[in-house]
PDB file of C-alpha atoms in Angstrom:
ATOM      1  CA  UNK A   1     -70.836 -50.719  43.019  1.00 45.00           C
ATOM      2  CA  UNK A   2     -73.291 -53.144  41.374  1.00 51.00           C
ATOM      3  CA  UNK A   3     -74.820 -55.630  43.803  1.00 71.00           C
ATOM      4  CA  UNK A   4     -73.075 -58.613  42.180  1.00 71.00           C
ATOM      5  CA  UNK A   5     -69.645 -56.987  42.491  1.00 79.00           C
ATOM      6  CA  UNK A   6     -70.405 -56.184  46.126  1.00 92.00           C
ATOM      7  CA  UNK A   7     -71.024 -59.880  46.853  1.00 94.00           C
ATOM      8  CA  UNK A   8     -67.867 -60.918  45.038  1.00 95.00           C
ATOM      9  CA  UNK A   9     -65.877 -58.332  46.995  1.00 94.00           C
ATOM     10  CA  UNK A  10     -67.383 -59.524  50.300  1.00 96.00           C
ATOM     11  CA  UNK A  11     -66.350 -63.089  49.482  1.00 97.00           C
ATOM     12  CA  UNK A  12     -62.782 -62.065  48.633  1.00 95.00           C
ATOM     13  CA  UNK A  13     -62.445 -59.885  51.736  1.00 92.00           C
ATOM     14  CA  UNK A  14     -63.825 -62.637  53.976  1.00 95.00           C
ATOM     15  CA  UNK A  15     -61.411 -65.137  52.425  1.00 93.00           C
ATOM     16  CA  UNK A  16     -58.478 -62.754  52.912  1.00 88.00           C
ATOM     17  CA  UNK A  17     -59.339 -62.208  56.552  1.00 88.00           C
ATOM     18  CA  UNK A  18     -59.811 -65.908  57.277  1.00 90.00           C
ATOM     19  CA  UNK A  19     -56.784 -67.082  55.295  1.00 86.00           C
ATOM     20  CA  UNK A  20     -54.720 -64.586  57.287  1.00 80.00           C
ATOM     21  CA  UNK A  21     -56.015 -65.673  60.674  1.00 82.00           C
ATOM     22  CA  UNK A  22     -56.459 -69.429  60.112  1.00 85.00           C
ATOM     23  CA  UNK A  23     -54.377 -70.222  57.058  1.00 83.00           C
ATOM     24  CA  UNK A  24     -55.557 -71.311  53.635  1.00 86.00           C
ATOM     25  CA  UNK A  25     -55.918 -75.018  54.395  1.00 88.00           C
ATOM     26  CA  UNK A  26     -57.544 -74.453  57.794  1.00 91.00           C
ATOM     27  CA  UNK A  27     -60.291 -72.265  56.341  1.00 93.00           C
ATOM     28  CA  UNK A  28     -63.369 -74.038  55.031  1.00 96.00           C
ATOM     29  CA  UNK A  29     -65.869 -72.873  52.451  1.00 97.00           C
ATOM     30  CA  UNK A  30     -68.440 -72.839  55.278  1.00 98.00           C
ATOM     31  CA  UNK A  31     -66.213 -70.439  57.247  1.00 98.00           C
ATOM     32  CA  UNK A  32     -65.995 -68.088  54.261  1.00 98.00           C
ATOM     33  CA  UNK A  33     -69.752 -68.227  53.695  1.00 97.00           C
ATOM     34  CA  UNK A  34     -70.448 -67.417  57.337  1.00 97.00           C
ATOM     35  CA  UNK A  35     -67.944 -64.524  57.387  1.00 97.00           C
ATOM     36  CA  UNK A  36     -69.189 -63.051  54.089  1.00 97.00           C
ATOM     37  CA  UNK A  37     -72.908 -63.574  54.637  1.00 96.00           C
ATOM     38  CA  UNK A  38     -73.172 -65.089  51.150  1.00 96.00           C
ATOM     39  CA  UNK A  39     -74.713 -68.372  50.054  1.00 96.00           C
ATOM     40  CA  UNK A  40     -72.877 -71.343  48.601  1.00 96.00           C
ATOM     41  CA  UNK A  41     -74.566 -70.697  45.246  1.00 96.00           C
ATOM     42  CA  UNK A  42     -73.224 -67.134  45.151  1.00 96.00           C
ATOM     43  CA  UNK A  43     -69.714 -68.309  46.057  1.00 97.00           C
ATOM     44  CA  UNK A  44     -69.665 -70.955  43.330  1.00 96.00           C
ATOM     45  CA  UNK A  45     -71.140 -68.509  40.819  1.00 96.00           C
ATOM     46  CA  UNK A  46     -67.998 -66.379  41.159  1.00 97.00           C
ATOM     47  CA  UNK A  47     -65.452 -69.007  42.139  1.00 97.00           C
ATOM     48  CA  UNK A  48     -65.714 -72.602  40.886  1.00 96.00           C
ATOM     49  CA  UNK A  49     -63.353 -73.755  43.646  1.00 95.00           C
ATOM     50  CA  UNK A  50     -61.699 -72.676  46.868  1.00 93.00           C
ATOM     51  CA  UNK A  51     -58.454 -72.459  44.894  1.00 90.00           C
ATOM     52  CA  UNK A  52     -59.968 -69.898  42.506  1.00 92.00           C
ATOM     53  CA  UNK A  53     -61.168 -67.895  45.510  1.00 94.00           C
ATOM     54  CA  UNK A  54     -57.622 -68.181  46.863  1.00 89.00           C
ATOM     55  CA  UNK A  55     -56.259 -66.699  43.623  1.00 88.00           C
ATOM     56  CA  UNK A  56     -58.726 -63.822  43.885  1.00 92.00           C
ATOM     57  CA  UNK A  57     -57.732 -63.265  47.523  1.00 88.00           C
ATOM     58  CA  UNK A  58     -54.003 -63.214  46.792  1.00 83.00           C
ATOM     59  CA  UNK A  59     -54.608 -60.941  43.796  1.00 85.00           C
ATOM     60  CA  UNK A  60     -56.467 -58.520  46.071  1.00 87.00           C
ATOM     61  CA  UNK A  61     -53.720 -58.621  48.711  1.00 81.00           C
ATOM     62  CA  UNK A  62     -51.103 -57.988  46.030  1.00 79.00           C
ATOM     63  CA  UNK A  63     -53.178 -55.204  44.494  1.00 82.00           C
ATOM     64  CA  UNK A  64     -53.505 -53.458  47.846  1.00 79.00           C
ATOM     65  CA  UNK A  65     -49.875 -53.855  48.871  1.00 76.00           C
ATOM     66  CA  UNK A  66     -48.003 -53.516  45.607  1.00 76.00           C
ATOM     67  CA  UNK A  67     -50.165 -51.694  43.103  1.00 74.00           C
ATOM     68  CA  UNK A  68     -51.993 -49.270  45.406  1.00 72.00           C
ATOM     69  CA  UNK A  69     -49.149 -49.089  47.882  1.00 76.00           C
ATOM     70  CA  UNK A  70     -45.580 -49.633  46.750  1.00 79.00           C
ATOM     71  CA  UNK A  71     -45.944 -49.128  42.991  1.00 75.00           C
ATOM     72  CA  UNK A  72     -47.944 -45.940  43.441  1.00 80.00           C
ATOM     73  CA  UNK A  73     -45.182 -44.541  45.692  1.00 83.00           C
ATOM     74  CA  UNK A  74     -42.587 -45.311  43.014  1.00 86.00           C
ATOM     75  CA  UNK A  75     -44.541 -43.101  40.607  1.00 84.00           C
ATOM     76  CA  UNK A  76     -44.574 -40.118  42.969  1.00 85.00           C
ATOM     77  CA  UNK A  77     -42.781 -36.952  41.929  1.00 89.00           C
ATOM     78  CA  UNK A  78     -40.240 -37.001  44.766  1.00 93.00           C
ATOM     79  CA  UNK A  79     -36.549 -37.723  45.227  1.00 96.00           C
ATOM     80  CA  UNK A  80     -35.920 -41.411  44.358  1.00 95.00           C
ATOM     81  CA  UNK A  81     -34.568 -42.154  47.840  1.00 96.00           C
ATOM     82  CA  UNK A  82     -37.729 -40.729  49.443  1.00 95.00           C
ATOM     83  CA  UNK A  83     -39.800 -42.980  47.186  1.00 93.00           C
ATOM     84  CA  UNK A  84     -37.742 -46.027  48.150  1.00 94.00           C
ATOM     85  CA  UNK A  85     -38.044 -45.242  51.865  1.00 93.00           C
ATOM     86  CA  UNK A  86     -41.830 -45.023  51.471  1.00 90.00           C
ATOM     87  CA  UNK A  87     -41.840 -48.352  49.620  1.00 88.00           C
ATOM     88  CA  UNK A  88     -39.881 -49.881  52.513  1.00 89.00           C
ATOM     89  CA  UNK A  89     -42.529 -48.577  54.911  1.00 86.00           C
ATOM     90  CA  UNK A  90     -45.250 -50.247  52.842  1.00 81.00           C
ATOM     91  CA  UNK A  91     -43.518 -53.553  52.080  1.00 79.00           C
ATOM     92  CA  UNK A  92     -42.107 -54.136  55.545  1.00 76.00           C
ATOM     93  CA  UNK A  93     -44.786 -52.669  57.797  1.00 65.00           C
ATOM     94  CA  UNK A  94     -45.795 -55.534  60.057  1.00 50.00           C
ATOM     95  CA  UNK A  95     -48.839 -53.690  61.366  1.00 51.00           C
ATOM     96  CA  UNK A  96     -50.453 -52.951  57.999  1.00 46.00           C
ATOM     97  CA  UNK A  97     -49.482 -50.078  55.700  1.00 43.00           C
ATOM     98  CA  UNK A  98     -51.636 -47.001  55.993  1.00 46.00           C
ATOM     99  CA  UNK A  99     -55.295 -47.766  55.423  1.00 46.00           C
ATOM    100  CA  UNK A 100     -54.774 -51.470  54.757  1.00 48.00           C
ATOM    101  CA  UNK A 101     -55.951 -54.059  57.253  1.00 52.00           C
ATOM    102  CA  UNK A 102     -53.034 -55.397  59.288  1.00 51.00           C
ATOM    103  CA  UNK A 103     -53.430 -58.909  57.879  1.00 55.00           C
ATOM    104  CA  UNK A 104     -52.934 -57.749  54.291  1.00 57.00           C
ATOM    105  CA  UNK A 105     -49.182 -57.278  54.569  1.00 55.00           C
ATOM    106  CA  UNK A 106     -48.326 -60.884  55.365  1.00 59.00           C
ATOM    107  CA  UNK A 107     -51.196 -62.794  53.758  1.00 69.00           C
ATOM    108  CA  UNK A 108     -49.423 -62.990  50.399  1.00 69.00           C
ATOM    109  CA  UNK A 109     -46.357 -64.536  52.058  1.00 68.00           C
ATOM    110  CA  UNK A 110     -48.461 -66.976  54.068  1.00 70.00           C
ATOM    111  CA  UNK A 111     -50.441 -68.086  51.023  1.00 75.00           C
ATOM    112  CA  UNK A 112     -47.412 -68.254  48.723  1.00 72.00           C
ATOM    113  CA  UNK A 113     -45.649 -70.506  51.208  1.00 73.00           C
ATOM    114  CA  UNK A 114     -48.336 -73.206  50.932  1.00 75.00           C
ATOM    115  CA  UNK A 115     -49.301 -73.196  47.251  1.00 80.00           C
ATOM    116  CA  UNK A 116     -47.195 -73.084  44.064  1.00 84.00           C
ATOM    117  CA  UNK A 117     -49.836 -71.227  42.054  1.00 83.00           C
ATOM    118  CA  UNK A 118     -50.113 -68.515  44.697  1.00 80.00           C
ATOM    119  CA  UNK A 119     -46.310 -68.274  44.800  1.00 82.00           C
ATOM    120  CA  UNK A 120     -46.114 -67.806  41.004  1.00 86.00           C
ATOM    121  CA  UNK A 121     -48.815 -65.132  41.129  1.00 81.00           C
ATOM    122  CA  UNK A 122     -46.974 -63.201  43.855  1.00 78.00           C
ATOM    123  CA  UNK A 123     -43.663 -63.533  42.004  1.00 82.00           C
ATOM    124  CA  UNK A 124     -45.088 -62.131  38.750  1.00 84.00           C
ATOM    125  CA  UNK A 125     -46.492 -59.051  40.453  1.00 79.00           C
ATOM    126  CA  UNK A 126     -43.405 -58.513  42.593  1.00 81.00           C
ATOM    127  CA  UNK A 127     -41.129 -58.834  39.546  1.00 87.00           C
ATOM    128  CA  UNK A 128     -43.110 -56.100  37.770  1.00 85.00           C
ATOM    129  CA  UNK A 129     -42.715 -53.783  40.772  1.00 84.00           C
ATOM    130  CA  UNK A 130     -38.981 -54.578  40.977  1.00 90.00           C
ATOM    131  CA  UNK A 131     -38.528 -53.635  37.302  1.00 91.00           C
ATOM    132  CA  UNK A 132     -40.310 -50.346  37.974  1.00 90.00           C
ATOM    133  CA  UNK A 133     -38.096 -49.685  41.030  1.00 92.00           C
ATOM    134  CA  UNK A 134     -34.949 -50.498  39.032  1.00 94.00           C
ATOM    135  CA  UNK A 135     -35.958 -47.909  36.446  1.00 94.00           C
ATOM    136  CA  UNK A 136     -36.518 -45.301  39.182  1.00 93.00           C
ATOM    137  CA  UNK A 137     -33.062 -46.094  40.608  1.00 95.00           C
ATOM    138  CA  UNK A 138     -31.389 -45.896  37.173  1.00 95.00           C
ATOM    139  CA  UNK A 139     -33.036 -42.536  36.469  1.00 94.00           C
ATOM    140  CA  UNK A 140     -32.012 -41.274  39.908  1.00 95.00           C
ATOM    141  CA  UNK A 141     -28.433 -42.326  39.211  1.00 95.00           C
ATOM    142  CA  UNK A 142     -28.459 -40.729  35.744  1.00 95.00           C
ATOM    143  CA  UNK A 143     -29.949 -37.512  37.163  1.00 95.00           C
ATOM    144  CA  UNK A 144     -27.286 -37.341  39.869  1.00 96.00           C
ATOM    145  CA  UNK A 145     -29.754 -37.873  42.729  1.00 96.00           C
ATOM    146  CA  UNK A 146     -28.166 -41.145  43.863  1.00 96.00           C
ATOM    147  CA  UNK A 147     -24.467 -41.644  44.574  1.00 96.00           C
ATOM    148  CA  UNK A 148     -22.726 -43.126  41.566  1.00 92.00           C
ATOM    149  CA  UNK A 149     -20.869 -45.820  43.500  1.00 92.00           C
ATOM    150  CA  UNK A 150     -23.879 -48.156  43.646  1.00 92.00           C
ATOM    151  CA  UNK A 151     -25.488 -50.601  41.267  1.00 95.00           C
ATOM    152  CA  UNK A 152     -29.137 -49.495  41.133  1.00 91.00           C
ATOM    153  CA  UNK A 153     -30.424 -53.003  40.378  1.00 93.00           C
ATOM    154  CA  UNK A 154     -28.607 -54.441  43.392  1.00 95.00           C
ATOM    155  CA  UNK A 155     -29.929 -51.696  45.650  1.00 94.00           C
ATOM    156  CA  UNK A 156     -33.483 -52.524  44.587  1.00 94.00           C
ATOM    157  CA  UNK A 157     -32.987 -56.276  45.040  1.00 93.00           C
ATOM    158  CA  UNK A 158     -31.381 -55.771  48.450  1.00 94.00           C
ATOM    159  CA  UNK A 159     -34.249 -53.533  49.529  1.00 92.00           C
ATOM    160  CA  UNK A 160     -36.955 -55.952  48.379  1.00 88.00           C
ATOM    161  CA  UNK A 161     -35.119 -58.904  49.940  1.00 88.00           C
ATOM    162  CA  UNK A 162     -34.774 -57.159  53.309  1.00 90.00           C
ATOM    163  CA  UNK A 163     -38.468 -56.197  53.230  1.00 85.00           C
ATOM    164  CA  UNK A 164     -39.438 -59.793  52.425  1.00 80.00           C
ATOM    165  CA  UNK A 165     -37.194 -60.967  55.251  1.00 83.00           C
ATOM    166  CA  UNK A 166     -38.897 -58.582  57.644  1.00 83.00           C
ATOM    167  CA  UNK A 167     -42.303 -59.932  56.642  1.00 77.00           C
ATOM    168  CA  UNK A 168     -41.133 -63.548  56.822  1.00 75.00           C
ATOM    169  CA  UNK A 169     -39.518 -62.919  60.202  1.00 77.00           C
ATOM    170  CA  UNK A 170     -42.735 -61.424  61.477  1.00 74.00           C
ATOM    171  CA  UNK A 171     -44.702 -64.461  60.291  1.00 68.00           C
ATOM    172  CA  UNK A 172     -42.268 -66.879  61.969  1.00 72.00           C
ATOM    173  CA  UNK A 173     -41.309 -65.101  65.170  1.00 73.00           C
ATOM    174  CA  UNK A 174     -43.689 -62.171  65.615  1.00 68.00           C
ATOM    175  CA  UNK A 175     -40.868 -60.159  67.195  1.00 74.00           C
ATOM    176  CA  UNK A 176     -41.760 -56.654  66.164  1.00 77.00           C
ATOM    177  CA  UNK A 177     -38.630 -55.025  67.660  1.00 82.00           C
ATOM    178  CA  UNK A 178     -36.294 -57.068  65.436  1.00 84.00           C
ATOM    179  CA  UNK A 179     -38.417 -56.332  62.374  1.00 83.00           C
ATOM    180  CA  UNK A 180     -38.406 -52.622  63.207  1.00 87.00           C
ATOM    181  CA  UNK A 181     -34.599 -52.695  63.585  1.00 90.00           C
ATOM    182  CA  UNK A 182     -34.236 -54.249  60.122  1.00 90.00           C
ATOM    183  CA  UNK A 183     -36.647 -51.694  58.673  1.00 91.00           C
ATOM    184  CA  UNK A 184     -34.704 -48.844  60.282  1.00 94.00           C
ATOM    185  CA  UNK A 185     -31.393 -50.285  58.972  1.00 95.00           C
ATOM    186  CA  UNK A 186     -32.524 -50.524  55.334  1.00 95.00           C
ATOM    187  CA  UNK A 187     -33.983 -47.001  55.490  1.00 96.00           C
ATOM    188  CA  UNK A 188     -30.693 -45.646  56.873  1.00 97.00           C
ATOM    189  CA  UNK A 189     -28.792 -47.462  54.142  1.00 97.00           C
ATOM    190  CA  UNK A 190     -31.049 -46.016  51.444  1.00 97.00           C
ATOM    191  CA  UNK A 191     -30.737 -42.524  52.923  1.00 97.00           C
ATOM    192  CA  UNK A 192     -26.946 -42.834  52.736  1.00 97.00           C
ATOM    193  CA  UNK A 193     -27.273 -43.150  48.943  1.00 97.00           C
ATOM    194  CA  UNK A 194     -28.870 -39.713  48.575  1.00 96.00           C
ATOM    195  CA  UNK A 195     -26.965 -37.102  46.661  1.00 93.00           C
TER     196      UNK A 195
END
């Protein structure tokens, strides 16, 4: 990776980590500089404002969770229900999906809850993943892999909503057992749709 991209990446990763632990508004530019080991000049070269760094941080969180995680699982060559169960594991895992840092899974929710621009950014990316999941569900229904008594779009929306609720519940209450129960319930429901 070119040196300049390495510095930009360090800034974004430091911001992600600090926004997750302290919150967006409780993290200062000085905190990010200290965590990243970069200078103020380097930070402002890449990001003219803390808000722009925030957009880069939420984009990275979304990229890790949705594009590298959930969306890539939807493209797998497996039974649609297996793909959906894996997406549930990624979207609702309160400890961090797979190789991702634990803070990545809820940072997008935390940031979206305090800033309209971050919320719009998350919504756009999530909507694209939902459309992809709806197509997987429709194909699974057409191919006879999913029971024909369900509306594939509703199944996808229910699944995404439950996963978001699990994440939101974890942010508010940090009661892992309840979140795990909800995760287990949605996975059982999805498994019941297998044909």
